[in-house]
Amino acid sequence: MPPKVTDNRPASAESLHAVPVETALAAQRIVATYAEDFLDGVTLMSMLGVEPDGLIHRKVVEELEANEAATKKASRKTTKKAAKKAAKKST
């Protein structure tokens, strides 16, 4: 059975090595260039550990979902369906 990764590493994020500032800025620019949309860019930066200070992926996702839900509710249109009348055949 392989050893657990958490047994070998400390759990706190502060104890892990920090990416140098210049490298982080360059990585952010590259991610911003190749990201398809804002959420994609935020996700990639968070995965790489180069997100700007104060950016929390979970909060960004919650805000985008709330905005998307509000937009969908506001843009919903009511349409009347045409009633099909069955024609009686008289024989």
Short mmCIF file of C-alpha atoms in Angstrom, two decimals:
data_model
loop_
_atom_site.label_atom_id
_atom_site.label_comp_id
_atom_site.label_asym_id
_atom_site.label_seq_id
_atom_site.Cartn_x
_atom_site.Cartn_y
_atom_site.Cartn_z
CA MET A 1 0.00 0.00 0.00
CA PRO A 2 1.52 3.38 -0.99
CA PRO A 3 2.13 5.95 1.74
CA LYS A 4 -0.31 8.81 2.14
CA VAL A 5 0.84 12.14 0.75
CA THR A 6 -0.49 14.06 3.75
CA ASP A 7 1.72 12.01 6.05
CA ASN A 8 4.85 13.34 4.34
CA ARG A 9 3.83 17.00 3.88
CA PRO A 10 2.53 19.63 6.26
CA ALA A 11 -1.08 20.59 5.62
CA SER A 12 -0.76 24.38 5.82
CA ALA A 13 -0.44 26.36 2.61
CA GLU A 14 2.00 28.83 4.17
CA SER A 15 4.58 26.11 4.73
CA LEU A 16 4.71 25.24 1.02
CA HIS A 17 7.18 27.11 -1.18
CA ALA A 18 6.06 30.44 -2.58
CA VAL A 19 6.35 31.25 -6.26
CA PRO A 20 8.60 34.27 -6.92
CA VAL A 21 6.69 37.45 -7.76
CA GLU A 22 8.10 37.85 -11.27
CA THR A 23 7.31 34.24 -12.13
CA ALA A 24 3.78 34.58 -10.75
CA LEU A 25 3.12 37.73 -12.79
CA ALA A 26 4.41 36.07 -15.96
CA ALA A 27 2.24 33.01 -15.29
CA GLN A 28 -0.81 35.23 -14.72
CA ARG A 29 -0.24 36.94 -18.07
CA ILE A 30 0.08 33.62 -19.86
CA VAL A 31 -3.04 32.21 -18.21
CA ALA A 32 -4.99 35.37 -19.07
CA THR A 33 -3.89 35.04 -22.69
CA TYR A 34 -4.98 31.43 -23.09
CA ALA A 35 -8.09 31.40 -20.87
CA GLU A 36 -11.38 31.14 -22.72
CA ASP A 37 -13.32 33.22 -20.18
CA PHE A 38 -12.97 34.83 -16.76
CA LEU A 39 -13.88 31.70 -14.79
CA ASP A 40 -11.42 29.63 -16.81
CA GLY A 41 -8.63 32.11 -16.04
CA VAL A 42 -9.45 32.22 -12.33
CA THR A 43 -9.57 28.43 -12.16
CA LEU A 44 -6.21 28.01 -13.91
CA MET A 45 -4.53 30.66 -11.75
CA SER A 46 -5.85 28.99 -8.61
CA MET A 47 -4.67 25.57 -9.78
CA LEU A 48 -1.19 26.92 -10.51
CA GLY A 49 -1.04 28.85 -7.24
CA VAL A 50 -0.43 32.20 -8.92
CA GLU A 51 -3.78 33.90 -8.22
CA PRO A 52 -3.64 37.58 -7.21
CA ASP A 53 -3.89 38.43 -3.51
CA GLY A 54 -7.47 38.42 -2.28
CA LEU A 55 -8.81 36.29 -5.14
CA ILE A 56 -10.70 33.30 -3.78
CA HIS A 57 -11.92 30.83 -6.40
CA ARG A 58 -14.91 29.67 -4.34
CA LYS A 59 -16.25 33.22 -3.95
CA VAL A 60 -15.80 33.99 -7.64
CA VAL A 61 -17.76 30.87 -8.62
CA GLU A 62 -20.56 31.74 -6.17
CA GLU A 63 -20.84 35.29 -7.54
CA LEU A 64 -20.88 34.11 -11.16
CA GLU A 65 -23.56 31.50 -10.41
CA ALA A 66 -25.70 34.10 -8.62
CA ASN A 67 -25.37 36.54 -11.54
CA GLU A 68 -26.16 33.80 -14.04
CA ALA A 69 -29.27 32.73 -12.11
CA ALA A 70 -30.51 36.33 -11.90
CA THR A 71 -29.94 36.83 -15.62
CA LYS A 72 -31.84 33.67 -16.51
CA LYS A 73 -34.81 34.67 -14.35
CA ALA A 74 -34.96 38.15 -15.86
CA SER A 75 -34.69 36.98 -19.45
CA ARG A 76 -37.38 34.32 -19.22
CA LYS A 77 -40.21 35.03 -21.64
CA THR A 78 -43.71 33.69 -21.52
CA THR A 79 -45.08 32.38 -24.74
CA LYS A 80 -48.55 31.26 -25.56
CA LYS A 81 -48.80 27.89 -27.10
CA ALA A 82 -51.19 27.59 -29.97
CA ALA A 83 -54.02 25.28 -29.07
CA LYS A 84 -54.51 22.55 -31.57
CA LYS A 85 -58.12 22.00 -32.36
CA ALA A 86 -59.08 18.57 -33.42
CA ALA A 87 -61.27 18.68 -36.47
CA LYS A 88 -64.23 16.36 -36.31
CA LYS A 89 -64.78 14.29 -39.35
CA SER A 90 -68.38 13.86 -40.20
CA THR A 91 -69.21 10.85 -42.25
#
